[in-house]
PDB file of C-alpha atoms in Angstrom:
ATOM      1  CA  UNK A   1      13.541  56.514  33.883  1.00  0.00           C
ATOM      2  CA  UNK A   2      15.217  56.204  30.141  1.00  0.00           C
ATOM      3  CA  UNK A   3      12.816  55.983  27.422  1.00  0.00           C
ATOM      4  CA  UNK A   4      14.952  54.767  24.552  1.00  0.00           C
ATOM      5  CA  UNK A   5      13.552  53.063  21.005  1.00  0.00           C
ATOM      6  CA  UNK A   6      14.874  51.833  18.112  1.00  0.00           C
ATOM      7  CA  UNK A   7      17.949  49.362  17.602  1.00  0.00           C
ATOM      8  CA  UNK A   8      20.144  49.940  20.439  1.00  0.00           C
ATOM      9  CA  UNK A   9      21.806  47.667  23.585  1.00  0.00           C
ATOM     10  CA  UNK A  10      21.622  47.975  26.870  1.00  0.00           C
ATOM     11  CA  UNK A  11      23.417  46.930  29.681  1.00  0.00           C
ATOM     12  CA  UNK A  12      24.640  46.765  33.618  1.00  0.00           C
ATOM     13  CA  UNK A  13      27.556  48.154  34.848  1.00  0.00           C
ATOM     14  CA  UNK A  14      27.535  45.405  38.014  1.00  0.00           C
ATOM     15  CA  UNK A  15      25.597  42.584  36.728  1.00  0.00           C
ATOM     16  CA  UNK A  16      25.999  41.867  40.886  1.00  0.00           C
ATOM     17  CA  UNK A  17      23.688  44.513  41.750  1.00  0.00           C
ATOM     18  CA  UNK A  18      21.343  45.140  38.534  1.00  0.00           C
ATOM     19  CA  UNK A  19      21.006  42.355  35.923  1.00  0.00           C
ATOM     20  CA  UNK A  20      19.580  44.443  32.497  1.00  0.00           C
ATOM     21  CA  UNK A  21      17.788  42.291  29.342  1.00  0.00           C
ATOM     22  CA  UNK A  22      20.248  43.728  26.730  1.00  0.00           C
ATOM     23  CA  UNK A  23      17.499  43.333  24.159  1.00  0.00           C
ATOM     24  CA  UNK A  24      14.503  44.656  26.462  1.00  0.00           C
ATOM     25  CA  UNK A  25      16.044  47.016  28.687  1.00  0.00           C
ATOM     26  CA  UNK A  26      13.994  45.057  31.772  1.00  0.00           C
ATOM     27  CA  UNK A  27      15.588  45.611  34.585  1.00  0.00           C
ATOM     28  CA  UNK A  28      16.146  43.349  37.774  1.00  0.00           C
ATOM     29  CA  UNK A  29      17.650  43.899  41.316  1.00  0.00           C
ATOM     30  CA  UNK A  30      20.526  41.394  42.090  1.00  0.00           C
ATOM     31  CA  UNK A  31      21.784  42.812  45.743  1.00  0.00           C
ATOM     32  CA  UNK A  32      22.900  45.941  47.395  1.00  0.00           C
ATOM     33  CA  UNK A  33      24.868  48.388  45.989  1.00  0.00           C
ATOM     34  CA  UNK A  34      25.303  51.357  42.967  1.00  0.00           C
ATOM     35  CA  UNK A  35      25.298  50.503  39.097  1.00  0.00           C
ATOM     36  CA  UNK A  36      24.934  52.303  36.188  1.00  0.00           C
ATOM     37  CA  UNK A  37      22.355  51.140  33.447  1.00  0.00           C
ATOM     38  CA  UNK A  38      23.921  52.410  30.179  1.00  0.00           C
ATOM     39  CA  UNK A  39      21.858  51.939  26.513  1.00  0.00           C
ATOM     40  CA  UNK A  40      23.577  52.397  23.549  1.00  0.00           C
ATOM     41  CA  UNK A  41      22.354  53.054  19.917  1.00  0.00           C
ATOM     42  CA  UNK A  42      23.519  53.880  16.663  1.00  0.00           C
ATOM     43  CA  UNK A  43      23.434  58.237  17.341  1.00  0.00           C
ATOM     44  CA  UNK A  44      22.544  57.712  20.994  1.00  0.00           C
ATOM     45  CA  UNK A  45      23.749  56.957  24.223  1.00  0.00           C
ATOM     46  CA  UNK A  46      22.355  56.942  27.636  1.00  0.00           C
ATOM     47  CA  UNK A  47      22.863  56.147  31.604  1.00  0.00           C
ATOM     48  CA  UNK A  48      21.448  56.455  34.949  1.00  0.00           C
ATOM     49  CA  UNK A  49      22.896  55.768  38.120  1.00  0.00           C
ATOM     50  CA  UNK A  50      21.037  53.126  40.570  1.00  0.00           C
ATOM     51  CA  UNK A  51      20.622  52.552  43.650  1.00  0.00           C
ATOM     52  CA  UNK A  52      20.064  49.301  45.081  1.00  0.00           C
ATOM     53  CA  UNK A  53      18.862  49.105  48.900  1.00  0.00           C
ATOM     54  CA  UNK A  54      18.240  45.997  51.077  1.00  0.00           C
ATOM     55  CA  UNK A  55      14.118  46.493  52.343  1.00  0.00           C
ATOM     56  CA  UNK A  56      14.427  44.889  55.545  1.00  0.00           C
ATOM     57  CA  UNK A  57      10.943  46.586  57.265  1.00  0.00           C
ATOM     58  CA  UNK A  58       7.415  45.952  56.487  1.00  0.00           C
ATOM     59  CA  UNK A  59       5.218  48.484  58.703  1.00  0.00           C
ATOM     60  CA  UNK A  60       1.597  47.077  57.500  1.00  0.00           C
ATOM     61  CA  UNK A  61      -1.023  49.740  58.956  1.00  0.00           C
ATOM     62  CA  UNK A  62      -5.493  48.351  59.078  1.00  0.00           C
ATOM     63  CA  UNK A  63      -8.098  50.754  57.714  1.00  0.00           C
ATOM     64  CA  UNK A  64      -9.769  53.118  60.162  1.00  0.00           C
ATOM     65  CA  UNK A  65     -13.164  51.283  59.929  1.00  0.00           C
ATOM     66  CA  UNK A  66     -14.219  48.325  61.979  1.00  0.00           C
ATOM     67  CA  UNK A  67     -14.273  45.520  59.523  1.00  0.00           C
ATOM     68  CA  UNK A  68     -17.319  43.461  58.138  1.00  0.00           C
ATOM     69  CA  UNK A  69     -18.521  40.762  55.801  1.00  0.00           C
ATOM     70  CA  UNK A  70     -21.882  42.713  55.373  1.00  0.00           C
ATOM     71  CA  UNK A  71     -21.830  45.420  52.499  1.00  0.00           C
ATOM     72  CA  UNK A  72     -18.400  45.188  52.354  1.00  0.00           C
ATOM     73  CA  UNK A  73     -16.443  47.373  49.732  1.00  0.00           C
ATOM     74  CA  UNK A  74     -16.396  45.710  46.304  1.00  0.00           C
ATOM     75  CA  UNK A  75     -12.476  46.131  46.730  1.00  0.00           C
ATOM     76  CA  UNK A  76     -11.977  44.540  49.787  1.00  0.00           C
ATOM     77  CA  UNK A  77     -10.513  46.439  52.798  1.00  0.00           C
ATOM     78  CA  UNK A  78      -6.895  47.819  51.919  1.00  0.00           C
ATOM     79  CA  UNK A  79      -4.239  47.163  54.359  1.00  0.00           C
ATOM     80  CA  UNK A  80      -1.209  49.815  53.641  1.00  0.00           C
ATOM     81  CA  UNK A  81       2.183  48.266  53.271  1.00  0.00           C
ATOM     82  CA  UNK A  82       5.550  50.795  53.788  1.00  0.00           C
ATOM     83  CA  UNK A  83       8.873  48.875  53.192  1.00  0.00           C
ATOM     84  CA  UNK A  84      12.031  50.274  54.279  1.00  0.00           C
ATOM     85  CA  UNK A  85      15.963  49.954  54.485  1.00  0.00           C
ATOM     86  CA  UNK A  86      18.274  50.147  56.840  1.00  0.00           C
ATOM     87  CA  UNK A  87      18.007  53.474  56.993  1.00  0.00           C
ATOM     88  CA  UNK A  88      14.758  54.406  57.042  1.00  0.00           C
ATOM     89  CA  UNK A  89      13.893  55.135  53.789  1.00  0.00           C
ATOM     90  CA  UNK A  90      10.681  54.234  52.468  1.00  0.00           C
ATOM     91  CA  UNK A  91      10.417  52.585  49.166  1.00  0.00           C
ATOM     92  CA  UNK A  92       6.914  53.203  47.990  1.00  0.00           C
ATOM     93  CA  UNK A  93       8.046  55.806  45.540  1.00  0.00           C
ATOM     94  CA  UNK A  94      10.151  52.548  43.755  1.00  0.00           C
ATOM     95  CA  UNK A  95       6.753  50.665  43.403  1.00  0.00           C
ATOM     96  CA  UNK A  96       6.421  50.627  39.933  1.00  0.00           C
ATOM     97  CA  UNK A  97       6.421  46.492  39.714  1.00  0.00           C
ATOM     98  CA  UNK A  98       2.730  45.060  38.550  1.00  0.00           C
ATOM     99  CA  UNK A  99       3.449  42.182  41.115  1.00  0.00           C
ATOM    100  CA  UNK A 100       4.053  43.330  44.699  1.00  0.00           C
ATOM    101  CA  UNK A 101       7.467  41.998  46.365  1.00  0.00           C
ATOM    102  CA  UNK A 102       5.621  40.725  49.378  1.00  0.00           C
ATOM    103  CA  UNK A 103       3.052  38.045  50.303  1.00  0.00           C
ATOM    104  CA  UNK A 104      -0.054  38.672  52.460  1.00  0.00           C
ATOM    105  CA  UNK A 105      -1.707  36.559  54.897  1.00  0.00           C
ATOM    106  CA  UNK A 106      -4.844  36.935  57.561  1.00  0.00           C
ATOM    107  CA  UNK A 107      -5.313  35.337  60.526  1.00  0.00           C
ATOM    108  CA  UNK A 108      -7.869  33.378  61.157  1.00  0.00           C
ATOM    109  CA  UNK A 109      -8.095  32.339  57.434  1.00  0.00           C
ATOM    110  CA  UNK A 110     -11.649  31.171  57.492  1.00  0.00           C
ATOM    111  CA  UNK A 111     -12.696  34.685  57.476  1.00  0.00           C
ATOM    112  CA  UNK A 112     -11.732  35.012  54.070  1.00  0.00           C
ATOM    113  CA  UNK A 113      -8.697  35.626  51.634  1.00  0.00           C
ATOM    114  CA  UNK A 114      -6.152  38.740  51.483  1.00  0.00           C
ATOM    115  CA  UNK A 115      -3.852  39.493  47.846  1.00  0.00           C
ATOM    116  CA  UNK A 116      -1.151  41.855  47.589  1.00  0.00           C
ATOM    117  CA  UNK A 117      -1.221  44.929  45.302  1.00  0.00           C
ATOM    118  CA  UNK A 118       0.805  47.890  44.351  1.00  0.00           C
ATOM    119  CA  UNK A 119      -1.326  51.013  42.929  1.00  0.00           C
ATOM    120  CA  UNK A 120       1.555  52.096  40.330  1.00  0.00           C
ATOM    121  CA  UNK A 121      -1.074  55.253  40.046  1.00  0.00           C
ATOM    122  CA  UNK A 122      -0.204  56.785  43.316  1.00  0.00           C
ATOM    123  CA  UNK A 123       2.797  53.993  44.394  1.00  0.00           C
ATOM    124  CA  UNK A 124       1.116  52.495  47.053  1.00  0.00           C
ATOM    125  CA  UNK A 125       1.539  49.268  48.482  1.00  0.00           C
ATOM    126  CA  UNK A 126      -1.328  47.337  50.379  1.00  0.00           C
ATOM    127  CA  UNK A 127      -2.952  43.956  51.410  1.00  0.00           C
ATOM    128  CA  UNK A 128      -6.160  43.523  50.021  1.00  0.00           C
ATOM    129  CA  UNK A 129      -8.817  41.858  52.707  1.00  0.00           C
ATOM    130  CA  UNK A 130     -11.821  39.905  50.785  1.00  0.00           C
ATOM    131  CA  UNK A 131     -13.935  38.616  53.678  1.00  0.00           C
ATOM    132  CA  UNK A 132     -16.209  35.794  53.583  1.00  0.00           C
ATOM    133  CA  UNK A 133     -19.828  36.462  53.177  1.00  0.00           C
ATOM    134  CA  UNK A 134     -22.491  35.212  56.150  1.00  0.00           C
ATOM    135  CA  UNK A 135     -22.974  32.221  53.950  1.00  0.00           C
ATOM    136  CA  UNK A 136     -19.562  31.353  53.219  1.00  0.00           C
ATOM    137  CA  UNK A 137     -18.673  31.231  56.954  1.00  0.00           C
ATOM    138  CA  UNK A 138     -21.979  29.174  57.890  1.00  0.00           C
ATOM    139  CA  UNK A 139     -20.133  25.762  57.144  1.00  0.00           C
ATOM    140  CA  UNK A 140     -16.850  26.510  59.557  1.00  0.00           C
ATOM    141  CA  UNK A 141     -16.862  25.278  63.186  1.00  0.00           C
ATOM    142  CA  UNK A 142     -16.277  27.825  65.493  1.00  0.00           C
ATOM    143  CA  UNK A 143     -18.159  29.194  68.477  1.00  0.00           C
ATOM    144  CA  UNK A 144     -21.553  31.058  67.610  1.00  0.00           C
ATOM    145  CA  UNK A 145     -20.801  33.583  70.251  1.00  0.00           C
ATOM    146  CA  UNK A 146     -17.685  34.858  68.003  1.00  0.00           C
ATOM    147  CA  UNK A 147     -19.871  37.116  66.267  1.00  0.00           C
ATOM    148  CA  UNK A 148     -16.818  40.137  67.012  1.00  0.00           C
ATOM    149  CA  UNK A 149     -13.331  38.427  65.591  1.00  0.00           C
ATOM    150  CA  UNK A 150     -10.108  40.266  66.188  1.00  0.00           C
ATOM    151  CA  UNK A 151      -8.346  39.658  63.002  1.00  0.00           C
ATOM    152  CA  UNK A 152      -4.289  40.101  61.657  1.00  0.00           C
ATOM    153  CA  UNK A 153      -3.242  40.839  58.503  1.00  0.00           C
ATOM    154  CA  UNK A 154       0.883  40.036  57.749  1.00  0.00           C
ATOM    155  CA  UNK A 155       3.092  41.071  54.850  1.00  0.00           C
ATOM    156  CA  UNK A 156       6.197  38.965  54.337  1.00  0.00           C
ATOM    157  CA  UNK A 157       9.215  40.116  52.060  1.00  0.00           C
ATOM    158  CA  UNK A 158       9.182  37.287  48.970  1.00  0.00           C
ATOM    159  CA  UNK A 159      12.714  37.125  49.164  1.00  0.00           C
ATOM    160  CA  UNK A 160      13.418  37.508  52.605  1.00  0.00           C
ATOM    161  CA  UNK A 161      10.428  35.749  54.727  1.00  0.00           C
ATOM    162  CA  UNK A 162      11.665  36.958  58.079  1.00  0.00           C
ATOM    163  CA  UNK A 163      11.171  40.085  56.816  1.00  0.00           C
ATOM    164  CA  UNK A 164       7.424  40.948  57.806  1.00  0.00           C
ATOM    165  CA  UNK A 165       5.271  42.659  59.530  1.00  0.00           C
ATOM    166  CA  UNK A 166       1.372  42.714  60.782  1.00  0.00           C
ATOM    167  CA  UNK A 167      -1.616  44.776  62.094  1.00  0.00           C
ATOM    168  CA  UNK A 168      -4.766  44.316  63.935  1.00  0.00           C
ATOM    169  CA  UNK A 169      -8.506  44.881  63.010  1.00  0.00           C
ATOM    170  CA  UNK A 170     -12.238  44.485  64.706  1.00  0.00           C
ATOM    171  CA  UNK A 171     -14.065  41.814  62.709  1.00  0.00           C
ATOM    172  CA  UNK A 172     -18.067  41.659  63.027  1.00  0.00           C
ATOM    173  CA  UNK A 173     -19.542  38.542  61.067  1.00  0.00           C
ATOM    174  CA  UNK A 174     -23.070  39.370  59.849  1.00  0.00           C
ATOM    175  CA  UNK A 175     -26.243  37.470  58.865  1.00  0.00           C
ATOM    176  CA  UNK A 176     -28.232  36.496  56.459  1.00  0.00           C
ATOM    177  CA  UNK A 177     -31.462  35.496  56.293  1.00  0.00           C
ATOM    178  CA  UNK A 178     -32.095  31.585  54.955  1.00  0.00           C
ATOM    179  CA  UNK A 179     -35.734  32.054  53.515  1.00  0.00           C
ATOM    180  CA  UNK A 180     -36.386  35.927  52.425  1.00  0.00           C
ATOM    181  CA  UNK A 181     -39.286  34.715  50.777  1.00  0.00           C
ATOM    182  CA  UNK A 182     -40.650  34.044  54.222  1.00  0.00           C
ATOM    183  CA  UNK A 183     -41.099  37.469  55.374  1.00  0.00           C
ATOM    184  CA  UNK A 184     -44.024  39.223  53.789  1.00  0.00           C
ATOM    185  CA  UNK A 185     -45.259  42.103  56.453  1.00  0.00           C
ATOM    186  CA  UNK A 186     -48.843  43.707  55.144  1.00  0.00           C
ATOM    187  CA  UNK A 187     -51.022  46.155  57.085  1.00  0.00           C
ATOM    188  CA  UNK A 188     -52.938  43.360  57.967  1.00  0.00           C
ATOM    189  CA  UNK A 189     -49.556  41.233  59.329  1.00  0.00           C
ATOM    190  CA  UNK A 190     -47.052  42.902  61.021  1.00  0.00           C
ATOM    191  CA  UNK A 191     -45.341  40.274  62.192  1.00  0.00           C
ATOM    192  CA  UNK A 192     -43.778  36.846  60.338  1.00  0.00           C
ATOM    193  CA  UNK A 193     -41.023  34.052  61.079  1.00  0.00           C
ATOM    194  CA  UNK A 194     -37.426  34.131  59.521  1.00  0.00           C
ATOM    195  CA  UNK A 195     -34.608  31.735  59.522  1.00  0.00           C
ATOM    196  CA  UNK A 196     -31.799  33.550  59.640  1.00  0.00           C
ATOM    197  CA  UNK A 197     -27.910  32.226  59.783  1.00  0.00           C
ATOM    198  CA  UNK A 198     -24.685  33.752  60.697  1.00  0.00           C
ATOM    199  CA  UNK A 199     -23.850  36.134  63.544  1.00  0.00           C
ATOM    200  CA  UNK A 200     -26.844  36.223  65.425  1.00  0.00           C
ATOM    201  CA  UNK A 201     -25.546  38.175  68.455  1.00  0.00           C
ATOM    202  CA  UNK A 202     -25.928  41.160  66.186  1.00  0.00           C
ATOM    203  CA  UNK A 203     -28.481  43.690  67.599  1.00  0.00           C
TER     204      UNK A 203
END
């Protein structure tokens, strides 16, 4: 990109495809289609050409690992998100954008909560999975034998919703024991009773 200070202007070539903050220099896509962003200053002038393609794909791929509410990573589970053209060409080298261009959902939602974010370090795209812990997921009705959830995670296109796309992942709900201060085993005692809640189909 142009890295231009002091007093200057800049501006769009086809305000149709790229509208520029003539102040700023900020930058936003309009439609399809090739403009040139020109600045101008008192002993300087510069341009680029752009580039403007529709995204009309959304390939969302799940992490390798089977998927848990149990020591899960402080992070949350990172769904990758490739967008696309017409053509095939990816767009993650374009992520530059603190907020992602897509929304993220999961499937069921009690399970927890899923946020999109674009790493402008390496210009990656994902959906972030934040699962419920043991506790959180006490309160919901469903049946105690779903202790192994099949879950979907799907990224829409903000400005085109029928633009999406989804994957798949193994869920296993965990446990949690109720009264830890319960369970006291001693030479003496090897043995004590535990109320424990959650999955408890888990062996």
């Amino acid at each position: 990109g142009m890295d231009a200070h002091g007093p200057g202007q800049w501006l769009s070539t086809n305000e149709k495809v790229m509208h520029v903050n003539q102040i700023t220099g900020e930058a936003h896509a309009r439609g399809e289609g090739i403009a040139e962003v020109i600045f101008k200053g008192p002993n300087l002038k510069l341009r680029t050409t752009v580039n403007v393609l529709k995204v009309n794909q959304i390939v969302v791929d799940a992490p390798a690992e089977i998927l848990t509410n149990v020591a899960a990573p402080p992070d949350g589970y990172k769904f990758s998100v490739k967008l696309s053209d017409s053509a095939g060409h990816s767009t993650e080298s374009s992520v530059n954008q603190i907020n992602a261009p897509f929304d993220c959902k999961v499937e069921p939602s009690f399970v927890g909560f899923v946020e999109p974010w674009s790493d402008r370090a390496v210009k990656k795209s994902y959906c972030v999975f934040h699962p419920y812990s043991p506790a959180q997921l006490l309160p919901v009705k469903s049946n105690p034998k779903d202790g192994i959830l099949h879950i979907s995670v799907r990224a829409n296109l903000k400005e085109d919703s029928m633009v999406t796309g989804s994957a798949h992942a193994l869920f296993v709900k965990g446990f949690y024991i109720k009264e830890p201060g319960m369970l006291n085993l001693t030479p003496s005692c090897n043995h004590s009773v535990i109320i424990i809640g959650g999955n408890t189909g888990i062996t």
